[in-house]
Short mmCIF file of C-alpha atoms in Angstrom, two decimals:
data_model
loop_
_atom_site.label_atom_id
_atom_site.label_comp_id
_atom_site.label_asym_id
_atom_site.label_seq_id
_atom_site.Cartn_x
_atom_site.Cartn_y
_atom_site.Cartn_z
CA UNK I 4 85.40 98.66 98.05
CA UNK I 5 89.05 99.70 97.95
CA UNK I 6 91.45 97.45 99.85
CA UNK I 7 95.14 97.80 100.63
CA UNK I 8 96.94 94.47 100.96
CA UNK I 9 100.25 94.40 102.82
CA UNK I 10 102.82 91.59 102.57
CA UNK I 11 104.95 92.68 105.52
CA UNK I 12 108.73 92.69 105.59
CA UNK I 13 111.58 94.99 106.57
CA UNK I 14 113.71 94.61 103.45
CA UNK I 15 110.73 94.44 101.11
CA UNK I 16 107.19 95.24 102.22
CA UNK I 17 104.73 94.59 99.40
CA UNK I 18 101.72 96.92 99.06
CA UNK I 19 98.85 96.44 96.64
CA UNK I 20 95.62 98.41 96.31
CA UNK I 21 92.60 96.90 94.56
CA UNK I 22 89.08 98.13 93.84
CA UNK I 23 86.27 95.61 93.70
CA UNK I 24 83.20 94.01 95.15
CA UNK I 25 82.45 90.29 95.39
CA UNK I 26 81.12 89.06 92.04
CA UNK I 27 82.34 92.02 89.97
CA UNK I 28 85.59 92.54 88.05
CA UNK I 29 88.55 93.81 90.06
CA UNK I 30 90.69 96.82 89.24
CA UNK I 31 94.35 97.38 90.05
CA UNK I 32 94.84 100.78 91.71
CA UNK I 33 98.46 100.56 92.86
CA UNK I 34 101.22 98.09 93.39
CA UNK I 35 104.61 98.71 94.93
CA UNK I 36 107.25 97.66 97.42
CA UNK I 37 108.50 99.67 100.41
CA UNK I 38 112.19 98.93 100.86
CA UNK I 39 114.47 99.72 103.79
CA UNK I 40 118.24 99.16 103.72
CA UNK I 41 119.40 96.06 105.62
CA UNK I 42 122.38 97.97 107.04
CA UNK I 43 120.17 100.65 108.62
CA UNK I 44 119.30 100.58 112.34
CA UNK I 45 116.07 98.66 113.05
CA UNK I 46 114.30 101.70 114.52
CA UNK I 47 115.01 103.78 111.41
CA UNK I 48 113.82 100.96 109.17
CA UNK I 49 110.52 100.91 111.06
CA UNK I 50 110.20 104.67 110.49
CA UNK I 51 110.76 103.98 106.77
CA UNK I 52 107.99 101.36 106.76
CA UNK I 53 105.63 103.75 108.54
CA UNK I 54 106.33 106.52 106.00
CA UNK I 55 105.80 104.14 103.09
CA UNK I 56 102.47 102.87 104.44
CA UNK I 57 101.27 106.37 105.30
CA UNK I 58 102.15 107.52 101.78
CA UNK I 59 100.05 104.72 100.23
CA UNK I 60 97.15 105.45 102.60
CA UNK I 61 97.34 109.17 101.78
CA UNK I 62 97.52 108.70 98.03
CA UNK I 63 95.02 105.89 97.49
CA UNK I 64 92.63 106.17 100.47
CA UNK I 65 91.70 102.50 100.90
CA UNK I 66 88.60 101.69 102.95
CA UNK I 67 90.12 98.59 104.52
CA UNK I 68 93.57 97.10 105.07
CA UNK I 69 94.44 93.39 104.87
CA UNK I 70 97.78 92.31 106.35
CA UNK I 71 99.38 88.88 106.07
CA UNK I 72 99.29 87.06 109.38
CA UNK I 73 102.82 86.29 110.56
CA UNK I 74 103.53 83.03 112.35
CA UNK I 75 106.24 82.60 114.95
CA UNK I 76 107.18 79.21 113.49
CA UNK I 77 108.34 80.53 110.09
CA UNK I 78 111.77 81.90 109.15
CA UNK I 79 113.05 82.45 112.68
CA UNK I 80 115.86 84.75 111.49
CA UNK I 81 113.53 87.32 109.92
CA UNK I 82 110.24 86.71 111.71
CA UNK I 83 110.68 89.44 114.33
CA UNK I 84 111.23 92.14 111.70
CA UNK I 85 108.34 90.80 109.66
CA UNK I 86 106.08 90.90 112.73
CA UNK I 87 107.19 94.45 113.47
CA UNK I 88 106.52 95.59 109.89
CA UNK I 89 103.07 93.97 110.10
CA UNK I 90 102.49 95.76 113.41
CA UNK I 91 103.33 99.13 111.82
CA UNK I 92 100.84 98.47 108.99
CA UNK I 93 98.13 97.60 111.52
CA UNK I 94 98.99 100.69 113.58
CA UNK I 95 98.81 103.04 110.59
CA UNK I 96 95.43 101.62 109.53
CA UNK I 97 93.88 101.60 113.00
CA UNK I 98 95.10 105.12 113.76
CA UNK I 99 92.93 106.28 110.84
CA UNK I 100 89.98 104.20 111.99
CA UNK I 101 90.26 101.86 109.00
CA UNK I 102 89.06 98.29 109.54
CA UNK I 103 91.91 95.80 109.37
CA UNK I 104 92.01 92.06 108.82
CA UNK I 105 94.74 89.47 109.05
CA UNK I 106 94.71 86.69 106.46
CA UNK I 107 97.12 83.76 106.38
CA UNK I 108 99.14 83.11 103.23
CA UNK I 109 97.09 79.90 102.76
CA UNK I 110 93.82 81.82 102.97
CA UNK I 111 94.99 84.29 100.33
CA UNK I 112 96.27 81.53 98.05
CA UNK I 113 93.11 79.47 98.46
CA UNK I 114 90.92 82.50 97.78
CA UNK I 115 92.52 83.28 94.44
CA UNK I 116 93.81 79.91 93.16
CA UNK I 117 91.54 77.42 94.90
CA UNK I 118 94.53 75.86 96.66
CA UNK I 119 96.14 76.97 99.92
CA UNK I 120 99.38 75.37 98.74
CA UNK I 121 99.65 77.13 95.37
CA UNK I 122 103.17 78.22 94.42
CA UNK I 123 104.34 81.77 93.73
CA UNK I 124 104.01 81.42 89.93
CA UNK I 125 100.41 80.28 90.24
CA UNK I 126 99.52 83.14 92.59
CA UNK I 127 101.15 85.66 90.24
CA UNK I 128 99.31 84.17 87.25
CA UNK I 129 95.94 84.38 88.97
CA UNK I 130 96.58 87.93 90.24
CA UNK I 131 97.47 88.95 86.68
CA UNK I 132 94.35 87.31 85.28
CA UNK I 133 91.94 88.54 87.97
CA UNK I 134 93.14 92.13 87.60
CA UNK I 135 93.05 91.76 83.78
CA UNK I 136 96.65 92.94 83.46
CA UNK I 137 98.57 92.55 80.20
CA UNK I 138 101.60 91.29 82.08
CA UNK I 139 102.45 90.13 85.60
CA UNK I 140 102.41 92.96 88.16
CA UNK I 141 105.78 94.54 88.84
CA UNK I 142 107.59 94.38 91.16
CA UNK I 143 106.96 90.65 91.35
CA UNK I 144 107.29 90.66 95.18
CA UNK I 145 104.10 92.62 95.40
CA UNK I 146 101.88 89.94 93.85
CA UNK I 147 101.32 88.54 97.36
CA UNK I 148 100.10 91.92 98.56
CA UNK I 149 97.62 92.06 95.66
CA UNK I 150 96.52 88.49 96.43
CA UNK I 151 95.79 89.56 100.02
CA UNK I 152 93.80 92.57 98.84
CA UNK I 153 91.77 90.40 96.42
CA UNK I 154 91.24 87.78 99.14
CA UNK I 155 89.93 90.53 101.37
CA UNK I 156 87.57 91.94 98.73
CA UNK I 157 86.10 88.49 98.21
CA UNK I 158 85.96 87.35 101.83
CA UNK I 159 85.97 90.65 103.39
CA UNK I 160 82.96 92.88 102.98
CA UNK I 161 81.10 91.36 105.90
CA UNK I 162 84.18 91.06 108.11
CA UNK I 163 85.14 94.67 107.51
CA UNK I 164 81.71 96.02 108.20
CA UNK I 165 81.61 93.99 111.40
CA UNK I 166 85.04 95.25 112.45
CA UNK I 167 84.06 98.84 111.67
CA UNK I 168 80.87 98.46 113.69
CA UNK I 169 82.86 97.01 116.59
CA UNK I 170 85.31 99.89 116.46
CA UNK I 171 82.49 102.43 116.47
CA UNK I 172 80.78 100.57 119.30
CA UNK I 173 84.00 100.49 121.33
CA UNK I 174 84.69 104.15 120.81
CA UNK I 175 81.14 105.06 121.77
CA UNK I 176 81.44 103.00 124.91
CA UNK I 177 84.47 104.81 126.24
CA UNK Q 103 121.32 111.71 130.84
CA UNK Q 104 117.64 110.82 130.93
CA UNK Q 105 116.75 107.36 129.65
CA UNK Q 106 113.41 105.68 129.02
CA UNK Q 107 113.50 101.90 129.44
CA UNK Q 108 110.74 99.86 127.82
CA UNK Q 109 109.88 96.27 128.76
CA UNK Q 110 107.65 95.55 125.77
CA UNK Q 111 104.35 93.68 125.89
CA UNK Q 112 100.79 94.04 124.64
CA UNK Q 113 98.98 93.29 127.88
CA UNK Q 114 101.53 95.07 130.05
CA UNK Q 115 104.26 97.27 128.61
CA UNK Q 116 106.59 98.49 131.37
CA UNK Q 117 108.03 101.99 131.10
CA UNK Q 118 110.65 103.48 133.39
CA UNK Q 119 112.47 106.80 133.16
CA UNK Q 120 115.75 107.34 135.01
CA UNK Q 121 118.17 110.26 135.27
CA UNK Q 122 121.85 109.52 135.75
CA UNK Q 123 125.38 109.39 134.50
CA UNK Q 124 127.87 106.55 134.93
CA UNK Q 125 129.46 106.82 138.38
CA UNK Q 126 126.83 109.12 139.91
CA UNK Q 127 123.67 108.35 141.86
CA UNK Q 128 120.57 107.59 139.79
CA UNK Q 129 117.19 109.26 140.12
CA UNK Q 130 113.76 107.78 139.41
CA UNK Q 131 111.75 110.09 137.16
CA UNK Q 132 108.77 107.93 136.27
CA UNK Q 133 107.61 104.35 136.38
CA UNK Q 134 104.44 102.91 134.92
CA UNK Q 135 102.77 100.24 132.84
CA UNK Q 136 100.87 100.75 129.59
CA UNK Q 137 98.04 98.21 129.49
CA UNK Q 138 95.82 97.19 126.59
CA UNK Q 139 92.82 94.88 126.95
CA UNK Q 140 93.43 91.30 125.77
CA UNK Q 141 89.99 91.17 124.15
CA UNK Q 142 90.66 94.20 121.97
CA UNK Q 143 91.63 93.83 118.30
CA UNK Q 144 95.42 93.68 117.80
CA UNK Q 145 95.55 96.84 115.65
CA UNK Q 146 93.76 98.87 118.34
CA UNK Q 147 96.06 97.49 121.03
CA UNK Q 148 99.05 98.71 119.00
CA UNK Q 149 97.45 102.17 118.81
CA UNK Q 150 97.10 102.05 122.61
CA UNK Q 151 100.80 101.18 123.00
CA UNK Q 152 101.77 104.03 120.67
CA UNK Q 153 99.66 106.52 122.65
CA UNK Q 154 101.15 105.34 125.92
CA UNK Q 155 104.75 105.62 124.68
CA UNK Q 156 104.10 109.02 123.10
CA UNK Q 157 102.59 110.23 126.36
CA UNK Q 158 105.71 109.21 128.32
CA UNK Q 159 108.00 110.79 125.71
CA UNK Q 160 105.95 114.03 125.80
CA UNK Q 161 105.84 114.25 129.57
CA UNK Q 162 109.36 113.21 130.51
CA UNK Q 163 111.45 114.05 127.40
CA UNK Q 164 114.10 111.31 127.66
CA UNK Q 165 117.29 111.75 125.64
CA UNK Q 166 117.59 108.06 124.79
CA UNK Q 167 115.34 104.98 124.73
CA UNK Q 168 116.40 101.45 125.69
CA UNK Q 169 114.11 98.59 124.64
CA UNK Q 170 114.38 94.97 125.67
CA UNK Q 171 115.51 92.80 122.76
CA UNK Q 172 112.88 90.19 121.96
CA UNK Q 173 113.95 86.72 120.88
CA UNK Q 174 111.94 84.50 118.56
CA UNK Q 175 112.73 81.46 120.71
CA UNK Q 176 110.90 82.66 123.84
CA UNK Q 177 107.19 82.34 124.67
CA UNK Q 178 105.98 81.49 121.18
CA UNK Q 179 102.36 82.29 122.05
CA UNK Q 180 103.03 85.93 122.95
CA UNK Q 181 106.28 86.68 121.15
CA UNK Q 182 104.70 88.25 118.07
CA UNK Q 183 102.75 90.78 120.14
CA UNK Q 184 105.83 91.47 122.25
CA UNK Q 185 107.91 92.06 119.11
CA UNK Q 186 105.24 94.39 117.74
CA UNK Q 187 105.06 96.38 120.98
CA UNK Q 188 108.88 96.67 120.92
CA UNK Q 189 108.68 97.82 117.31
CA UNK Q 190 106.21 100.58 118.24
CA UNK Q 191 108.54 101.81 121.01
CA UNK Q 192 111.47 101.91 118.56
CA UNK Q 193 109.31 103.69 115.99
CA UNK Q 194 108.15 106.37 118.45
CA UNK Q 195 111.73 107.04 119.58
CA UNK Q 196 113.29 107.10 116.09
CA UNK Q 197 110.51 109.32 114.74
CA UNK Q 198 111.68 111.95 117.26
CA UNK Q 199 115.32 111.42 116.37
CA UNK Q 200 116.07 109.86 119.78
CA UNK Q 201 118.90 107.33 119.88
CA UNK Q 202 117.65 103.84 120.69
CA UNK Q 203 119.36 100.74 121.96
CA UNK Q 204 118.28 97.15 122.40
CA UNK Q 205 119.54 95.31 125.46
CA UNK Q 206 118.87 91.66 126.23
CA UNK Q 207 117.28 90.72 129.56
CA UNK Q 208 120.61 89.09 130.52
CA UNK Q 209 122.53 92.28 129.78
CA UNK Q 210 120.16 94.32 131.94
CA UNK Q 211 120.29 91.80 134.79
CA UNK Q 212 124.06 91.52 134.61
CA UNK Q 213 124.45 95.30 134.58
CA UNK Q 214 122.52 95.83 137.78
CA UNK Q 215 122.97 92.59 139.77
CA UNK Q 216 126.25 91.25 138.41
CA UNK Q 217 124.49 88.10 137.15
CA UNK Q 218 122.72 87.62 133.82
CA UNK Q 219 120.61 84.92 135.46
CA UNK Q 220 119.34 86.94 138.44
CA UNK Q 221 115.70 86.34 139.34
CA UNK Q 222 112.92 88.92 139.41
CA UNK Q 223 113.18 89.52 143.17
CA UNK Q 224 116.91 90.25 142.90
CA UNK Q 225 116.38 92.65 139.98
CA UNK Q 226 113.63 94.45 141.89
CA UNK Q 227 115.80 94.68 145.00
CA UNK Q 228 118.72 96.19 143.09
CA UNK Q 229 116.48 98.62 141.19
CA UNK Q 230 115.03 99.75 144.53
CA UNK Q 231 118.49 100.16 146.05
CA UNK Q 232 120.10 101.86 143.05
CA UNK Q 233 117.28 104.39 142.78
CA UNK Q 234 117.36 104.86 146.59
CA UNK Q 235 113.62 104.17 146.87
CA UNK Q 236 111.97 103.52 150.24
CA UNK Q 237 110.05 100.59 148.80
CA UNK Q 238 110.06 98.51 145.62
CA UNK Q 239 108.85 100.42 142.58
CA UNK Q 240 105.19 99.97 141.74
CA UNK Q 241 103.80 98.50 139.62
CA UNK Q 242 106.20 95.61 140.12
CA UNK Q 243 106.09 94.71 136.40
CA UNK Q 244 107.90 97.91 135.62
CA UNK Q 245 111.08 97.03 137.55
CA UNK Q 246 112.42 95.43 134.36
CA UNK Q 247 111.88 98.67 132.45
CA UNK Q 248 113.83 100.56 135.13
CA UNK Q 249 116.58 97.92 135.03
CA UNK Q 250 116.86 98.49 131.26
CA UNK Q 251 117.06 102.24 131.72
CA UNK Q 252 119.77 101.87 134.40
CA UNK Q 253 121.66 99.37 132.23
CA UNK Q 254 121.56 101.91 129.44
CA UNK Q 255 122.79 104.79 131.60
CA UNK Q 256 125.74 102.66 132.70
CA UNK Q 257 126.60 101.06 129.39
CA UNK Q 258 125.01 103.54 127.20
CA UNK Q 259 126.47 107.00 126.97
CA UNK Q 260 128.99 106.07 124.31
CA UNK Q 261 126.59 103.84 122.39
CA UNK Q 262 123.95 106.55 122.33
CA UNK Q 263 126.31 109.26 121.18
CA UNK Q 264 127.53 106.95 118.44
CA UNK Q 265 124.00 106.13 117.35
CA UNK Q 266 123.05 109.80 117.35
CA UNK Q 267 126.10 110.67 115.28
CA UNK Q 268 125.24 107.89 112.83
CA UNK Q 269 121.68 109.14 112.52
CA UNK Q 270 122.87 112.69 111.84
CA UNK Q 271 125.39 111.39 109.33
CA UNK Q 272 122.75 109.32 107.55
CA UNK Q 273 120.31 112.19 107.38
CA UNK Q 274 122.95 114.54 106.07
CA UNK Q 275 123.86 112.01 103.40
CA UNK Q 276 120.39 111.78 101.92
#
């Protein structure tokens, strides 16, 4: 199963693609960060995020997309842009009929470190180890996106199949 | 100048298209609401919003798009979805190279009623009067979208031309 994880943001949107199945070793397919300039108009930044996500979907053809769930309580100054970047990722995935899932940061951390309150260094260390990389993934920002993708591989098979079935059912019903 | 106003929301996204120039009578071109079912998965609802906005852009070809600015402080339970719907509207407009503007609810109310704290009935009454309609626009939810479009016509010409020039400049520079 190939999963794209997205750590949404306007200035830096982390993207990580991982191959794996629960109980088998994981493989890193791609890691990167989509950046949009802070001085650019919001609408153009959203177009930049869409292009970046579409490019990753085109090149790596994931079967599912996992996006970090954004909470209204956190970082009030940036939360709207983060929510909008997350919305674009969901839109791009759903437009292609890909199943999507939202995982909280705590869920992703707990899945790969055993603790929902693990710090960034611990998450990066476990991502590096689980993907059997010689050094920490670069850019460092994107470790969270890989953590989401790994979380989804491990939690996700059943959820994704369910979501896909629901989508097919809904389409058939219309 | 033809302006699309968007009052963003996932359950009801108001859209209103108005023709006008500052100092001349305004004309209603279109008013409607894009609805997505609350029980549907978020990603699919965002696809529904995108389709609805694209449909309005295709049919009525506005020259500018005005979207209500969403604040993190308001309605915490629905604000993320509202921000994401607003993001989709901005994305659709910018993808076509249309200038976009964000106006606050207070700015729209003040532009058409003279008071930033006008209530819904007052906004609806002024929208009805300014567009010289025989009765209040239906659906009622969409009066706010029309108010945004009117606000943009009156405030907006200069802003839009500036934004368009900036977009052209930015594209040329890349």
